[in-house]
Tab-separated table of C-alpha atoms in Angstrom:
chain	number	residue	atom	x	y	z
A	1	MET	CA	-38.079	-54.579	-81.932
A	2	THR	CA	-38.182	-55.731	-78.326
A	3	LEU	CA	-41.242	-57.684	-77.292
A	4	LEU	CA	-42.237	-56.580	-73.817
A	5	SER	CA	-44.242	-58.438	-71.226
A	6	GLU	CA	-47.677	-57.181	-70.272
A	7	LYS	CA	-46.261	-55.995	-66.930
A	8	ALA	CA	-43.536	-53.961	-68.675
A	9	ARG	CA	-46.037	-52.387	-71.090
A	10	ALA	CA	-48.347	-51.483	-68.202
A	11	LEU	CA	-45.410	-49.994	-66.295
A	12	LEU	CA	-44.392	-47.870	-69.288
A	13	GLU	CA	-47.954	-46.549	-69.523
A	14	TYR	CA	-47.936	-45.814	-65.789
A	15	CYS	CA	-44.723	-43.805	-66.175
A	16	LEU	CA	-46.414	-41.493	-68.685
A	17	ILE	CA	-49.296	-40.553	-66.383
A	18	ASN	CA	-49.207	-36.925	-65.224
A	19	GLU	CA	-46.524	-36.112	-67.799
A	20	ARG	CA	-43.833	-37.933	-65.809
A	21	VAL	CA	-40.296	-37.826	-67.196
A	22	CYS	CA	-38.290	-39.914	-64.743
A	23	PRO	CA	-37.823	-40.314	-61.007
A	24	LYS	CA	-35.649	-37.787	-59.211
A	25	ARG	CA	-32.026	-38.605	-58.413
A	26	ASP	CA	-32.202	-40.865	-55.336
A	27	PHE	CA	-35.054	-42.904	-56.781
A	28	TRP	CA	-33.358	-43.020	-60.179
A	29	ASN	CA	-30.213	-44.410	-58.578
A	30	HIS	CA	-32.223	-47.267	-57.114
A	31	LEU	CA	-33.501	-48.207	-60.583
A	32	TRP	CA	-29.871	-48.605	-61.610
A	33	VAL	CA	-29.238	-50.809	-58.549
A	34	ILE	CA	-32.152	-53.067	-59.503
A	35	ASN	CA	-30.822	-53.555	-63.040
A	36	ALA	CA	-27.246	-54.022	-61.816
A	37	GLN	CA	-28.397	-57.349	-60.342
A	38	ALA	CA	-28.139	-58.666	-63.885
A	39	LYS	CA	-24.396	-59.065	-64.199
A	40	THR	CA	-24.665	-58.192	-67.897
A	41	PHE	CA	-25.878	-54.648	-67.249
A	42	ASP	CA	-25.105	-52.790	-70.468
A	43	SER	CA	-22.367	-50.173	-70.185
A	44	ILE	CA	-24.428	-47.824	-72.352
A	45	LEU	CA	-27.215	-47.901	-69.776
A	46	ASN	CA	-24.629	-47.507	-67.044
A	47	GLN	CA	-23.334	-44.228	-68.451
A	48	GLN	CA	-24.688	-41.004	-66.992
A	49	LYS	CA	-27.184	-42.868	-64.840
A	50	ASN	CA	-28.189	-39.752	-62.889
A	51	PRO	CA	-30.907	-37.677	-64.499
A	52	LEU	CA	-29.499	-34.204	-64.149
A	53	LEU	CA	-32.715	-32.321	-64.723
A	54	ASP	CA	-33.310	-28.899	-63.268
A	55	LYS	CA	-35.302	-25.765	-64.013
A	56	ASN	CA	-33.108	-25.076	-67.049
A	57	SER	CA	-33.584	-28.514	-68.627
A	58	SER	CA	-34.888	-28.426	-72.168
A	59	GLU	CA	-37.651	-30.563	-73.612
A	60	LYS	CA	-34.924	-32.494	-75.411
A	61	ASP	CA	-33.193	-33.250	-72.081
A	62	LYS	CA	-36.478	-34.443	-70.646
A	63	LEU	CA	-37.200	-36.647	-73.661
A	64	GLN	CA	-33.742	-38.214	-73.359
A	65	ARG	CA	-34.316	-38.991	-69.675
A	66	SER	CA	-37.732	-40.436	-70.433
A	67	ALA	CA	-36.196	-42.628	-73.148
A	68	ARG	CA	-33.517	-43.799	-70.707
A	69	LEU	CA	-36.234	-44.789	-68.219
A	70	ARG	CA	-37.857	-46.838	-70.972
A	71	LYS	CA	-34.502	-48.570	-71.653
A	72	TYR	CA	-34.167	-49.384	-67.949
A	73	ILE	CA	-37.649	-50.925	-67.923
A	74	GLU	CA	-36.932	-52.902	-71.113
A	75	PHE	CA	-33.663	-54.155	-69.614
A	76	ALA	CA	-35.406	-55.188	-66.389
A	77	ASP	CA	-38.043	-57.041	-68.393
A	78	LYS	CA	-35.465	-58.887	-70.463
A	79	HIS	CA	-33.545	-59.960	-67.353
A	80	ASN	CA	-36.526	-61.047	-65.231
A	81	LEU	CA	-36.266	-58.049	-62.914
A	82	ILE	CA	-39.509	-56.425	-64.040
A	83	ALA	CA	-41.533	-57.390	-60.955
A	84	GLU	CA	-39.050	-55.652	-58.657
A	85	MET	CA	-38.806	-52.668	-61.019
A	86	ASP	CA	-42.604	-52.405	-61.211
A	87	THR	CA	-43.067	-52.527	-57.448
A	88	PHE	CA	-40.396	-49.915	-56.870
A	89	ILE	CA	-41.526	-47.469	-59.562
A	90	ARG	CA	-45.148	-47.617	-58.442
A	91	SER	CA	-44.024	-46.819	-54.876
A	92	ILE	CA	-42.384	-43.519	-55.864
A	93	PRO	CA	-44.426	-40.540	-54.616
A	94	GLU	CA	-45.596	-38.148	-57.324
A	95	GLU	CA	-43.482	-35.294	-55.944
A	96	LYS	CA	-40.370	-37.430	-56.450
A	97	TRP	CA	-40.838	-37.441	-60.237
A	98	HIS	CA	-39.636	-34.930	-62.816
A	99	HIS	CA	-42.499	-33.796	-65.064
A	100	PHE	CA	-42.634	-32.375	-68.578
A	101	TYR	CA	-44.700	-29.402	-67.408
A	102	GLU	CA	-42.149	-28.280	-64.787
A	103	GLU	CA	-40.112	-25.206	-65.545
């Protein structure tokens, strides 16, 4: 089990407000750029970095994207990038998020 910093835990809670799933594509891509600063960026996290959610996305798809966001935050925390990740995620406007309630 990964022990997360207080900042990472607070950020994960923030990401769940308003039934958020993950940021939309352009914002998602920037999360990848932040984590890529750690030269050890895991190839598993690097795969399929774009959340391809649309009106036909299932709940399962949304849960997978939400879990990937959590992995990105955990990775940022582990590699001392959490402050930058936190600042960026909190700057994303609400309309630039995918939500569980969207159809």
